[in-house]
Amino acid sequence: MTSSSTYLLLGFPESKRQAQELAKLTGISYADIDIHVFPDGESKITLPADALKSTTQIVIYRSLDHPNNKLLELIMAARGARQLGIKKIILVAPYLAYMRQDIAFNPGEVVSQKVIGKLLSESFEGVITVDSHLHRISKLSEAIPVEYAINLTATEPMGEFLKQHVDSPFLLGPDGESRQWVEAIALPNKMDSSVATKVRRGDKNVEINLPAGDYQGRNMVLVDDVASSGQTLIQAAKQLQQYQPASISVLVTHALFMEGSIEALKEQGVINIWSCNSIKHPTNQVSLTGLLARELKEILQLTGENT
């Protein structure tokens, strides 16, 4: 079996701290990937050539929010590593973009999940992500056909965080898609929970209907996997106000939070906005590093057996 010490973990500039923490917890050496952006917008990627001489197996850490630039730089880094003799590459992407659209709703629409999934499968032997937004498929391997396609969930560390920071929380999912995260946190921790229904009329136009519930005087926590425009959470918080809860908080895995969404949530009485550190954001409170490290250790041992 190949030990994890034979691996090298590479991190990009914007997530250097998270990548270093993951390397430390996993017992892997760390090195930087350098990026220089030219005035015309092109990126020059420089890999740590000296460090790569001592291994043929690497892990690359990069979360894929703002994906259009990040994906291209990531693929260039992986292809460059191959040219330097690297045989096995594992991608750790806590947030994985372009997984939502898995079907064409109108003629001519490109199914992004299939395109990006194939692109990643051509560059990596394994992909580890967290709470990837999958609709009509049950396994990440259906979208990214690699040997190790791992879609972790952040519900365990999220549940631990809530137990430490909220007195007797009542979890509310803002729509049906959030049910799996709400129940995965609420059931093992014996927390009250409910799930609203949503009618989407556009990217920034949603209607939320709350189920009947005893919300008055409760510490309500809106739970979801990803917050982008924030409209679903904003409307859910607005609907909750009529019940006079003791407090309203938001806890999400992935904090995209488009411009103005944080302010809009606060205007609806949300006092706490928390997220996991899958995407670097001021709301980060829940660390996923331990979760990722446990899975990465297992993957490295498995791949080592076949090396």
PDB file of C-alpha atoms in Angstrom:
ATOM      1  CA  MET A   1       0.000   0.000   0.000  1.00  0.00           C
ATOM      2  CA  THR A   2       1.213   3.476  -0.857  1.00  0.00           C
ATOM      3  CA  SER A   3       1.317   5.825   2.127  1.00  0.00           C
ATOM      4  CA  SER A   4      -0.317   9.250   2.023  1.00  0.00           C
ATOM      5  CA  SER A   5       3.161  10.742   2.463  1.00  0.00           C
ATOM      6  CA  THR A   6       3.850   9.916  -1.190  1.00  0.00           C
ATOM      7  CA  TYR A   7       1.151  12.377  -2.222  1.00  0.00           C
ATOM      8  CA  LEU A   8       1.439  16.128  -2.634  1.00  0.00           C
ATOM      9  CA  LEU A   9      -1.486  18.518  -2.170  1.00  0.00           C
ATOM     10  CA  LEU A  10      -1.571  21.609  -4.380  1.00  0.00           C
ATOM     11  CA  GLY A  11      -3.632  24.701  -3.612  1.00  0.00           C
ATOM     12  CA  PHE A  12      -4.623  27.805  -5.559  1.00  0.00           C
ATOM     13  CA  PRO A  13      -4.006  31.308  -4.145  1.00  0.00           C
ATOM     14  CA  GLU A  14      -7.603  32.126  -3.144  1.00  0.00           C
ATOM     15  CA  SER A  15      -7.945  29.021  -0.959  1.00  0.00           C
ATOM     16  CA  LYS A  16      -4.389  28.540   0.277  1.00  0.00           C
ATOM     17  CA  ARG A  17      -5.316  28.452   3.966  1.00  0.00           C
ATOM     18  CA  GLN A  18      -8.055  25.860   3.526  1.00  0.00           C
ATOM     19  CA  ALA A  19      -5.801  23.712   1.331  1.00  0.00           C
ATOM     20  CA  GLN A  20      -2.951  23.882   3.854  1.00  0.00           C
ATOM     21  CA  GLU A  21      -5.296  22.863   6.683  1.00  0.00           C
ATOM     22  CA  LEU A  22      -6.529  19.902   4.648  1.00  0.00           C
ATOM     23  CA  ALA A  23      -2.975  18.844   3.851  1.00  0.00           C
ATOM     24  CA  LYS A  24      -2.035  19.015   7.531  1.00  0.00           C
ATOM     25  CA  LEU A  25      -5.019  16.943   8.677  1.00  0.00           C
ATOM     26  CA  THR A  26      -4.441  14.364   5.949  1.00  0.00           C
ATOM     27  CA  GLY A  27      -0.680  14.115   6.484  1.00  0.00           C
ATOM     28  CA  ILE A  28       0.273  15.289   2.993  1.00  0.00           C
ATOM     29  CA  SER A  29       2.959  17.751   1.959  1.00  0.00           C
ATOM     30  CA  TYR A  30       1.679  21.026   0.526  1.00  0.00           C
ATOM     31  CA  ALA A  31       2.782  23.273  -2.334  1.00  0.00           C
ATOM     32  CA  ASP A  32       1.348  26.316  -4.126  1.00  0.00           C
ATOM     33  CA  ILE A  33      -0.005  26.692  -7.625  1.00  0.00           C
ATOM     34  CA  ASP A  34       0.840  30.195  -8.824  1.00  0.00           C
ATOM     35  CA  ILE A  35      -1.421  32.214 -11.122  1.00  0.00           C
ATOM     36  CA  HIS A  36      -0.511  35.329 -13.051  1.00  0.00           C
ATOM     37  CA  VAL A  37      -3.317  37.098 -14.904  1.00  0.00           C
ATOM     38  CA  PHE A  38      -2.232  39.144 -17.914  1.00  0.00           C
ATOM     39  CA  PRO A  39      -3.903  42.460 -18.867  1.00  0.00           C
ATOM     40  CA  ASP A  40      -5.881  40.658 -21.600  1.00  0.00           C
ATOM     41  CA  GLY A  41      -7.415  38.305 -19.013  1.00  0.00           C
ATOM     42  CA  GLU A  42      -5.389  35.203 -19.871  1.00  0.00           C
ATOM     43  CA  SER A  43      -3.964  33.196 -16.964  1.00  0.00           C
ATOM     44  CA  LYS A  44      -0.462  31.785 -16.662  1.00  0.00           C
ATOM     45  CA  ILE A  45      -0.349  28.737 -14.379  1.00  0.00           C
ATOM     46  CA  THR A  46       2.932  27.772 -12.716  1.00  0.00           C
ATOM     47  CA  LEU A  47       3.183  24.443 -10.918  1.00  0.00           C
ATOM     48  CA  PRO A  48       5.770  23.669  -8.193  1.00  0.00           C
ATOM     49  CA  ALA A  49       8.018  21.685 -10.535  1.00  0.00           C
ATOM     50  CA  ASP A  50      10.682  20.821  -7.949  1.00  0.00           C
ATOM     51  CA  ALA A  51       8.120  19.455  -5.476  1.00  0.00           C
ATOM     52  CA  LEU A  52       6.441  17.411  -8.199  1.00  0.00           C
ATOM     53  CA  LYS A  53       9.679  15.592  -9.008  1.00  0.00           C
ATOM     54  CA  SER A  54       9.309  13.444  -5.881  1.00  0.00           C
ATOM     55  CA  THR A  55       5.810  12.075  -6.579  1.00  0.00           C
ATOM     56  CA  THR A  56       3.543  10.744  -9.295  1.00  0.00           C
ATOM     57  CA  GLN A  57       0.327  11.270  -7.292  1.00  0.00           C
ATOM     58  CA  ILE A  58      -1.219  14.594  -6.307  1.00  0.00           C
ATOM     59  CA  VAL A  59      -4.329  16.142  -4.820  1.00  0.00           C
ATOM     60  CA  ILE A  60      -5.559  19.500  -6.123  1.00  0.00           C
ATOM     61  CA  TYR A  61      -7.808  21.627  -3.913  1.00  0.00           C
ATOM     62  CA  ARG A  62     -10.084  24.209  -5.497  1.00  0.00           C
ATOM     63  CA  SER A  63     -13.679  25.176  -4.828  1.00  0.00           C
ATOM     64  CA  LEU A  64     -15.480  25.995  -8.065  1.00  0.00           C
ATOM     65  CA  ASP A  65     -17.552  29.052  -7.264  1.00  0.00           C
ATOM     66  CA  HIS A  66     -17.100  31.678 -10.013  1.00  0.00           C
ATOM     67  CA  PRO A  67     -16.463  28.643 -12.189  1.00  0.00           C
ATOM     68  CA  ASN A  68     -15.772  29.996 -15.650  1.00  0.00           C
ATOM     69  CA  ASN A  69     -12.237  31.213 -14.891  1.00  0.00           C
ATOM     70  CA  LYS A  70     -11.545  28.677 -12.150  1.00  0.00           C
ATOM     71  CA  LEU A  71     -12.441  25.648 -14.257  1.00  0.00           C
ATOM     72  CA  LEU A  72     -10.138  26.614 -17.111  1.00  0.00           C
ATOM     73  CA  GLU A  73      -7.227  27.273 -14.741  1.00  0.00           C
ATOM     74  CA  LEU A  74      -7.921  24.004 -12.933  1.00  0.00           C
ATOM     75  CA  ILE A  75      -7.884  21.963 -16.137  1.00  0.00           C
ATOM     76  CA  MET A  76      -4.674  23.666 -17.290  1.00  0.00           C
ATOM     77  CA  ALA A  77      -3.046  22.822 -13.940  1.00  0.00           C
ATOM     78  CA  ALA A  78      -4.104  19.173 -14.190  1.00  0.00           C
ATOM     79  CA  ARG A  79      -2.916  18.838 -17.789  1.00  0.00           C
ATOM     80  CA  GLY A  80       0.358  20.538 -16.890  1.00  0.00           C
ATOM     81  CA  ALA A  81       0.860  18.088 -14.029  1.00  0.00           C
ATOM     82  CA  ARG A  82       0.434  15.191 -16.469  1.00  0.00           C
ATOM     83  CA  GLN A  83       3.168  16.665 -18.644  1.00  0.00           C
ATOM     84  CA  LEU A  84       5.451  16.638 -15.586  1.00  0.00           C
ATOM     85  CA  GLY A  85       4.873  12.918 -15.049  1.00  0.00           C
ATOM     86  CA  ILE A  86       1.952  12.869 -12.597  1.00  0.00           C
ATOM     87  CA  LYS A  87      -0.057   9.665 -13.005  1.00  0.00           C
ATOM     88  CA  LYS A  88      -2.889  10.079 -10.504  1.00  0.00           C
ATOM     89  CA  ILE A  89      -4.771  13.272  -9.596  1.00  0.00           C
ATOM     90  CA  ILE A  90      -7.563  13.621  -7.037  1.00  0.00           C
ATOM     91  CA  LEU A  91      -9.643  16.812  -7.097  1.00  0.00           C
ATOM     92  CA  VAL A  92     -11.085  18.174  -3.855  1.00  0.00           C
ATOM     93  CA  ALA A  93     -13.722  20.728  -4.861  1.00  0.00           C
ATOM     94  CA  PRO A  94     -15.921  21.482  -1.819  1.00  0.00           C
ATOM     95  CA  TYR A  95     -18.278  23.408  -4.103  1.00  0.00           C
ATOM     96  CA  LEU A  96     -18.831  21.884  -7.530  1.00  0.00           C
ATOM     97  CA  ALA A  97     -20.449  24.087 -10.156  1.00  0.00           C
ATOM     98  CA  TYR A  98     -22.556  23.230 -13.211  1.00  0.00           C
ATOM     99  CA  MET A  99     -24.224  20.170 -11.650  1.00  0.00           C
ATOM    100  CA  ARG A 100     -27.790  21.585 -11.569  1.00  0.00           C
ATOM    101  CA  GLN A 101     -28.727  21.344 -15.235  1.00  0.00           C
ATOM    102  CA  ASP A 102     -28.938  17.642 -16.048  1.00  0.00           C
ATOM    103  CA  ILE A 103     -31.558  17.853 -18.794  1.00  0.00           C
ATOM    104  CA  ALA A 104     -32.408  20.155 -21.708  1.00  0.00           C
ATOM    105  CA  PHE A 105     -35.735  21.881 -21.067  1.00  0.00           C
ATOM    106  CA  ASN A 106     -35.789  23.604 -24.446  1.00  0.00           C
ATOM    107  CA  PRO A 107     -34.358  22.726 -27.882  1.00  0.00           C
ATOM    108  CA  GLY A 108     -30.725  23.717 -28.184  1.00  0.00           C
ATOM    109  CA  GLU A 109     -30.008  23.989 -24.450  1.00  0.00           C
ATOM    110  CA  VAL A 110     -26.626  22.546 -23.509  1.00  0.00           C
ATOM    111  CA  VAL A 111     -26.758  20.115 -20.584  1.00  0.00           C
ATOM    112  CA  SER A 112     -23.923  21.581 -18.542  1.00  0.00           C
ATOM    113  CA  GLN A 113     -23.685  18.684 -16.096  1.00  0.00           C
ATOM    114  CA  LYS A 114     -22.719  16.249 -18.841  1.00  0.00           C
ATOM    115  CA  VAL A 115     -20.211  18.628 -20.436  1.00  0.00           C
ATOM    116  CA  ILE A 116     -18.429  19.563 -17.205  1.00  0.00           C
ATOM    117  CA  GLY A 117     -18.633  16.020 -15.875  1.00  0.00           C
ATOM    118  CA  LYS A 118     -16.858  14.649 -18.935  1.00  0.00           C
ATOM    119  CA  LEU A 119     -14.273  17.445 -18.798  1.00  0.00           C
ATOM    120  CA  LEU A 120     -13.419  16.614 -15.184  1.00  0.00           C
ATOM    121  CA  SER A 121     -13.358  12.869 -15.839  1.00  0.00           C
ATOM    122  CA  GLU A 122     -10.699  13.395 -18.495  1.00  0.00           C
ATOM    123  CA  SER A 123      -8.378  15.140 -16.017  1.00  0.00           C
ATOM    124  CA  PHE A 124      -8.915  13.422 -12.656  1.00  0.00           C
ATOM    125  CA  GLU A 125      -9.065   9.899 -11.244  1.00  0.00           C
ATOM    126  CA  GLY A 126     -11.190  11.042  -8.334  1.00  0.00           C
ATOM    127  CA  VAL A 127     -13.426  13.963  -7.327  1.00  0.00           C
ATOM    128  CA  ILE A 128     -14.498  14.772  -3.767  1.00  0.00           C
ATOM    129  CA  THR A 129     -17.164  17.419  -3.226  1.00  0.00           C
ATOM    130  CA  VAL A 130     -19.792  18.394  -0.652  1.00  0.00           C
ATOM    131  CA  ASP A 131     -23.571  18.664  -1.099  1.00  0.00           C
ATOM    132  CA  SER A 132     -23.436  18.810  -4.866  1.00  0.00           C
ATOM    133  CA  HIS A 133     -26.773  19.993  -6.228  1.00  0.00           C
ATOM    134  CA  LEU A 134     -28.010  16.874  -8.050  1.00  0.00           C
ATOM    135  CA  HIS A 135     -31.591  16.591  -9.287  1.00  0.00           C
ATOM    136  CA  ARG A 136     -32.407  13.559 -11.444  1.00  0.00           C
ATOM    137  CA  ILE A 137     -29.413  11.430 -10.547  1.00  0.00           C
ATOM    138  CA  SER A 138     -28.596   9.807  -7.220  1.00  0.00           C
ATOM    139  CA  LYS A 139     -24.825   9.400  -7.509  1.00  0.00           C
ATOM    140  CA  LEU A 140     -22.082  11.835  -8.477  1.00  0.00           C
ATOM    141  CA  SER A 141     -20.490   9.097 -10.584  1.00  0.00           C
ATOM    142  CA  GLU A 142     -23.429   9.382 -12.981  1.00  0.00           C
ATOM    143  CA  ALA A 143     -22.352  12.957 -13.701  1.00  0.00           C
ATOM    144  CA  ILE A 144     -18.580  12.488 -13.393  1.00  0.00           C
ATOM    145  CA  PRO A 145     -17.562   8.992 -14.523  1.00  0.00           C
ATOM    146  CA  VAL A 146     -14.374   8.549 -12.489  1.00  0.00           C
ATOM    147  CA  GLU A 147     -13.247   5.758 -10.195  1.00  0.00           C
ATOM    148  CA  TYR A 148     -13.822   7.783  -7.033  1.00  0.00           C
ATOM    149  CA  ALA A 149     -16.738  10.235  -7.334  1.00  0.00           C
ATOM    150  CA  ILE A 150     -17.607  11.208  -3.753  1.00  0.00           C
ATOM    151  CA  ASN A 151     -20.444  13.563  -2.818  1.00  0.00           C
ATOM    152  CA  LEU A 152     -20.209  14.171   0.931  1.00  0.00           C
ATOM    153  CA  THR A 153     -22.833  15.949   2.998  1.00  0.00           C
ATOM    154  CA  ALA A 154     -22.160  18.722   5.488  1.00  0.00           C
ATOM    155  CA  THR A 155     -25.107  17.841   7.704  1.00  0.00           C
ATOM    156  CA  GLU A 156     -23.043  16.275  10.513  1.00  0.00           C
ATOM    157  CA  PRO A 157     -20.826  19.332  11.182  1.00  0.00           C
ATOM    158  CA  MET A 158     -23.828  21.610  10.622  1.00  0.00           C
ATOM    159  CA  GLY A 159     -25.786  19.716  13.262  1.00  0.00           C
ATOM    160  CA  GLU A 160     -22.896  19.913  15.725  1.00  0.00           C
ATOM    161  CA  PHE A 161     -22.648  23.659  15.117  1.00  0.00           C
ATOM    162  CA  LEU A 162     -26.336  24.222  15.805  1.00  0.00           C
ATOM    163  CA  LYS A 163     -26.222  22.214  19.033  1.00  0.00           C
ATOM    164  CA  GLN A 164     -23.465  24.494  20.278  1.00  0.00           C
ATOM    165  CA  HIS A 165     -24.903  27.832  19.106  1.00  0.00           C
ATOM    166  CA  VAL A 166     -28.713  27.687  19.153  1.00  0.00           C
ATOM    167  CA  ASP A 167     -30.962  26.831  22.081  1.00  0.00           C
ATOM    168  CA  SER A 168     -33.631  24.306  21.009  1.00  0.00           C
ATOM    169  CA  PRO A 169     -33.557  25.187  17.288  1.00  0.00           C
ATOM    170  CA  PHE A 170     -36.545  24.647  14.993  1.00  0.00           C
ATOM    171  CA  LEU A 171     -35.254  23.862  11.491  1.00  0.00           C
ATOM    172  CA  LEU A 172     -37.193  25.033   8.456  1.00  0.00           C
ATOM    173  CA  GLY A 173     -36.424  24.052   4.893  1.00  0.00           C
ATOM    174  CA  PRO A 174     -37.476  26.834   2.497  1.00  0.00           C
ATOM    175  CA  ASP A 175     -38.507  24.387  -0.250  1.00  0.00           C
ATOM    176  CA  GLY A 176     -38.882  20.698  -1.027  1.00  0.00           C
ATOM    177  CA  GLU A 177     -35.320  20.341  -2.286  1.00  0.00           C
ATOM    178  CA  SER A 178     -34.006  21.297   1.152  1.00  0.00           C
ATOM    179  CA  ARG A 179     -35.860  18.453   2.875  1.00  0.00           C
ATOM    180  CA  GLN A 180     -32.928  16.018   2.728  1.00  0.00           C
ATOM    181  CA  TRP A 181     -30.609  18.435   4.534  1.00  0.00           C
ATOM    182  CA  VAL A 182     -33.204  19.476   7.103  1.00  0.00           C
ATOM    183  CA  GLU A 183     -34.084  15.894   7.997  1.00  0.00           C
ATOM    184  CA  ALA A 184     -30.447  14.729   8.046  1.00  0.00           C
ATOM    185  CA  ILE A 185     -29.689  17.388  10.659  1.00  0.00           C
ATOM    186  CA  ALA A 186     -32.943  17.311  12.633  1.00  0.00           C
ATOM    187  CA  LEU A 187     -33.598  13.581  13.050  1.00  0.00           C
ATOM    188  CA  PRO A 188     -30.315  12.422  14.658  1.00  0.00           C
ATOM    189  CA  ASN A 189     -30.192  15.541  16.838  1.00  0.00           C
ATOM    190  CA  LYS A 190     -33.869  15.337  17.862  1.00  0.00           C
ATOM    191  CA  MET A 191     -34.625  18.841  16.586  1.00  0.00           C
ATOM    192  CA  ASP A 192     -38.056  20.056  15.488  1.00  0.00           C
ATOM    193  CA  SER A 193     -38.316  20.631  11.753  1.00  0.00           C
ATOM    194  CA  SER A 194     -40.633  21.457   8.895  1.00  0.00           C
ATOM    195  CA  VAL A 195     -40.354  22.128   5.148  1.00  0.00           C
ATOM    196  CA  ALA A 196     -42.059  24.859   3.139  1.00  0.00           C
ATOM    197  CA  THR A 197     -43.243  24.699  -0.455  1.00  0.00           C
ATOM    198  CA  LYS A 198     -41.991  26.979  -3.219  1.00  0.00           C
ATOM    199  CA  VAL A 199     -43.334  28.220  -6.526  1.00  0.00           C
ATOM    200  CA  ARG A 200     -40.589  29.738  -8.684  1.00  0.00           C
ATOM    201  CA  ARG A 201     -41.710  32.373 -11.169  1.00  0.00           C
ATOM    202  CA  GLY A 202     -38.211  33.504 -12.166  1.00  0.00           C
ATOM    203  CA  ASP A 203     -34.612  33.706 -10.921  1.00  0.00           C
ATOM    204  CA  LYS A 204     -35.567  36.437  -8.440  1.00  0.00           C
ATOM    205  CA  ASN A 205     -39.309  35.824  -8.079  1.00  0.00           C
ATOM    206  CA  VAL A 206     -40.402  33.018  -5.761  1.00  0.00           C
ATOM    207  CA  GLU A 207     -43.458  32.371  -3.624  1.00  0.00           C
ATOM    208  CA  ILE A 208     -43.051  30.493  -0.318  1.00  0.00           C
ATOM    209  CA  ASN A 209     -45.864  28.785   1.586  1.00  0.00           C
ATOM    210  CA  LEU A 210     -45.155  27.687   5.148  1.00  0.00           C
ATOM    211  CA  PRO A 211     -46.819  24.578   6.578  1.00  0.00           C
ATOM    212  CA  ALA A 212     -48.846  24.980   9.746  1.00  0.00           C
ATOM    213  CA  GLY A 213     -46.530  24.983  12.737  1.00  0.00           C
ATOM    214  CA  ASP A 214     -45.932  26.336  16.228  1.00  0.00           C
ATOM    215  CA  TYR A 215     -43.229  28.839  15.276  1.00  0.00           C
ATOM    216  CA  GLN A 216     -44.064  31.520  17.822  1.00  0.00           C
ATOM    217  CA  GLY A 217     -41.271  32.131  20.309  1.00  0.00           C
ATOM    218  CA  ARG A 218     -38.997  29.548  18.651  1.00  0.00           C
ATOM    219  CA  ASN A 219     -35.417  29.944  17.463  1.00  0.00           C
ATOM    220  CA  MET A 220     -36.022  29.307  13.768  1.00  0.00           C
ATOM    221  CA  VAL A 221     -33.139  28.203  11.535  1.00  0.00           C
ATOM    222  CA  LEU A 222     -33.583  28.227   7.755  1.00  0.00           C
ATOM    223  CA  VAL A 223     -31.457  25.397   6.346  1.00  0.00           C
ATOM    224  CA  ASP A 224     -30.435  24.881   2.713  1.00  0.00           C
ATOM    225  CA  ASP A 225     -27.566  23.526   0.655  1.00  0.00           C
ATOM    226  CA  VAL A 226     -26.786  26.648  -1.374  1.00  0.00           C
ATOM    227  CA  ALA A 227     -27.705  30.329  -1.224  1.00  0.00           C
ATOM    228  CA  SER A 228     -27.212  32.239  -4.469  1.00  0.00           C
ATOM    229  CA  SER A 229     -29.760  35.013  -5.078  1.00  0.00           C
ATOM    230  CA  GLY A 230     -31.093  34.289  -1.585  1.00  0.00           C
ATOM    231  CA  GLN A 231     -34.693  34.900  -2.695  1.00  0.00           C
ATOM    232  CA  THR A 232     -36.010  31.597  -1.363  1.00  0.00           C
ATOM    233  CA  LEU A 233     -34.516  32.260   2.075  1.00  0.00           C
ATOM    234  CA  ILE A 234     -35.620  35.904   2.016  1.00  0.00           C
ATOM    235  CA  GLN A 235     -39.239  34.995   1.290  1.00  0.00           C
ATOM    236  CA  ALA A 236     -39.222  32.217   3.913  1.00  0.00           C
ATOM    237  CA  ALA A 237     -37.929  34.646   6.537  1.00  0.00           C
ATOM    238  CA  LYS A 238     -40.597  37.163   5.527  1.00  0.00           C
ATOM    239  CA  GLN A 239     -43.325  34.558   5.973  1.00  0.00           C
ATOM    240  CA  LEU A 240     -41.945  33.551   9.373  1.00  0.00           C
ATOM    241  CA  GLN A 241     -42.183  37.080  10.752  1.00  0.00           C
ATOM    242  CA  GLN A 242     -45.968  36.862  11.121  1.00  0.00           C
ATOM    243  CA  TYR A 243     -45.518  34.076  13.708  1.00  0.00           C
ATOM    244  CA  GLN A 244     -43.286  36.203  15.951  1.00  0.00           C
ATOM    245  CA  PRO A 245     -40.427  33.710  16.406  1.00  0.00           C
ATOM    246  CA  ALA A 246     -37.789  34.374  19.057  1.00  0.00           C
ATOM    247  CA  SER A 247     -35.137  34.550  16.344  1.00  0.00           C
ATOM    248  CA  ILE A 248     -34.500  33.715  12.703  1.00  0.00           C
ATOM    249  CA  SER A 249     -31.128  32.402  11.521  1.00  0.00           C
ATOM    250  CA  VAL A 250     -29.827  30.983   8.239  1.00  0.00           C
ATOM    251  CA  LEU A 251     -27.444  28.041   7.863  1.00  0.00           C
ATOM    252  CA  VAL A 252     -26.289  26.900   4.404  1.00  0.00           C
ATOM    253  CA  THR A 253     -23.545  24.687   3.055  1.00  0.00           C
ATOM    254  CA  HIS A 254     -22.498  26.904   0.151  1.00  0.00           C
ATOM    255  CA  ALA A 255     -22.499  30.703   0.538  1.00  0.00           C
ATOM    256  CA  LEU A 256     -22.691  32.248  -2.917  1.00  0.00           C
ATOM    257  CA  PHE A 257     -24.953  35.124  -1.729  1.00  0.00           C
ATOM    258  CA  MET A 258     -25.270  37.457  -4.687  1.00  0.00           C
ATOM    259  CA  GLU A 259     -24.937  41.205  -4.133  1.00  0.00           C
ATOM    260  CA  GLY A 260     -27.572  42.593  -1.783  1.00  0.00           C
ATOM    261  CA  SER A 261     -28.855  39.222  -0.544  1.00  0.00           C
ATOM    262  CA  ILE A 262     -27.255  39.479   2.915  1.00  0.00           C
ATOM    263  CA  GLU A 263     -28.771  42.918   3.457  1.00  0.00           C
ATOM    264  CA  ALA A 264     -32.160  41.694   2.250  1.00  0.00           C
ATOM    265  CA  LEU A 265     -32.094  38.798   4.712  1.00  0.00           C
ATOM    266  CA  LYS A 266     -31.311  41.137   7.585  1.00  0.00           C
ATOM    267  CA  GLU A 267     -34.184  43.386   6.523  1.00  0.00           C
ATOM    268  CA  GLN A 268     -36.474  40.383   7.021  1.00  0.00           C
ATOM    269  CA  GLY A 269     -35.304  39.932  10.607  1.00  0.00           C
ATOM    270  CA  VAL A 270     -32.550  37.340  10.117  1.00  0.00           C
ATOM    271  CA  ILE A 271     -30.045  37.876  12.934  1.00  0.00           C
ATOM    272  CA  ASN A 272     -27.495  35.152  12.134  1.00  0.00           C
ATOM    273  CA  ILE A 273     -26.238  34.072   8.708  1.00  0.00           C
ATOM    274  CA  TRP A 274     -23.915  31.066   8.872  1.00  0.00           C
ATOM    275  CA  SER A 275     -22.266  28.944   6.211  1.00  0.00           C
ATOM    276  CA  CYS A 276     -19.717  26.175   5.792  1.00  0.00           C
ATOM    277  CA  ASN A 277     -16.254  27.044   4.497  1.00  0.00           C
ATOM    278  CA  SER A 278     -16.746  25.299   1.150  1.00  0.00           C
ATOM    279  CA  ILE A 279     -16.672  28.781  -0.401  1.00  0.00           C
ATOM    280  CA  LYS A 280     -14.631  31.528   1.221  1.00  0.00           C
ATOM    281  CA  HIS A 281     -17.162  34.021   2.603  1.00  0.00           C
ATOM    282  CA  PRO A 282     -17.559  36.315   5.657  1.00  0.00           C
ATOM    283  CA  THR A 283     -20.401  34.076   6.910  1.00  0.00           C
ATOM    284  CA  ASN A 284     -18.155  30.986   7.218  1.00  0.00           C
ATOM    285  CA  GLN A 285     -18.599  29.399  10.636  1.00  0.00           C
ATOM    286  CA  VAL A 286     -18.692  25.636  10.009  1.00  0.00           C
ATOM    287  CA  SER A 287     -15.453  23.943   8.980  1.00  0.00           C
ATOM    288  CA  LEU A 288     -15.589  21.070   6.496  1.00  0.00           C
ATOM    289  CA  THR A 289     -11.864  20.335   6.683  1.00  0.00           C
ATOM    290  CA  GLY A 290     -12.216  17.380   9.045  1.00  0.00           C
ATOM    291  CA  LEU A 291     -14.978  15.868   6.906  1.00  0.00           C
ATOM    292  CA  LEU A 292     -12.875  16.219   3.744  1.00  0.00           C
ATOM    293  CA  ALA A 293      -9.733  14.922   5.439  1.00  0.00           C
ATOM    294  CA  ARG A 294     -11.423  11.706   6.594  1.00  0.00           C
ATOM    295  CA  GLU A 295     -12.672  10.946   3.092  1.00  0.00           C
ATOM    296  CA  LEU A 296      -9.409  11.923   1.435  1.00  0.00           C
ATOM    297  CA  LYS A 297      -7.415   9.612   3.718  1.00  0.00           C
ATOM    298  CA  GLU A 298      -9.645   6.723   2.728  1.00  0.00           C
ATOM    299  CA  ILE A 299      -9.362   7.510  -0.972  1.00  0.00           C
ATOM    300  CA  LEU A 300      -5.572   7.801  -0.823  1.00  0.00           C
ATOM    301  CA  GLN A 301      -5.324   4.396   0.847  1.00  0.00           C
ATOM    302  CA  LEU A 302      -7.613   2.854  -1.749  1.00  0.00           C
ATOM    303  CA  THR A 303      -5.771   4.338  -4.708  1.00  0.00           C
ATOM    304  CA  GLY A 304      -2.472   3.372  -3.112  1.00  0.00           C
ATOM    305  CA  GLU A 305      -3.448  -0.298  -3.158  1.00  0.00           C
ATOM    306  CA  ASN A 306      -3.843  -0.132  -6.925  1.00  0.00           C
ATOM    307  CA  THR A 307      -0.710   1.863  -7.663  1.00  0.00           C
TER     308      THR A 307
END
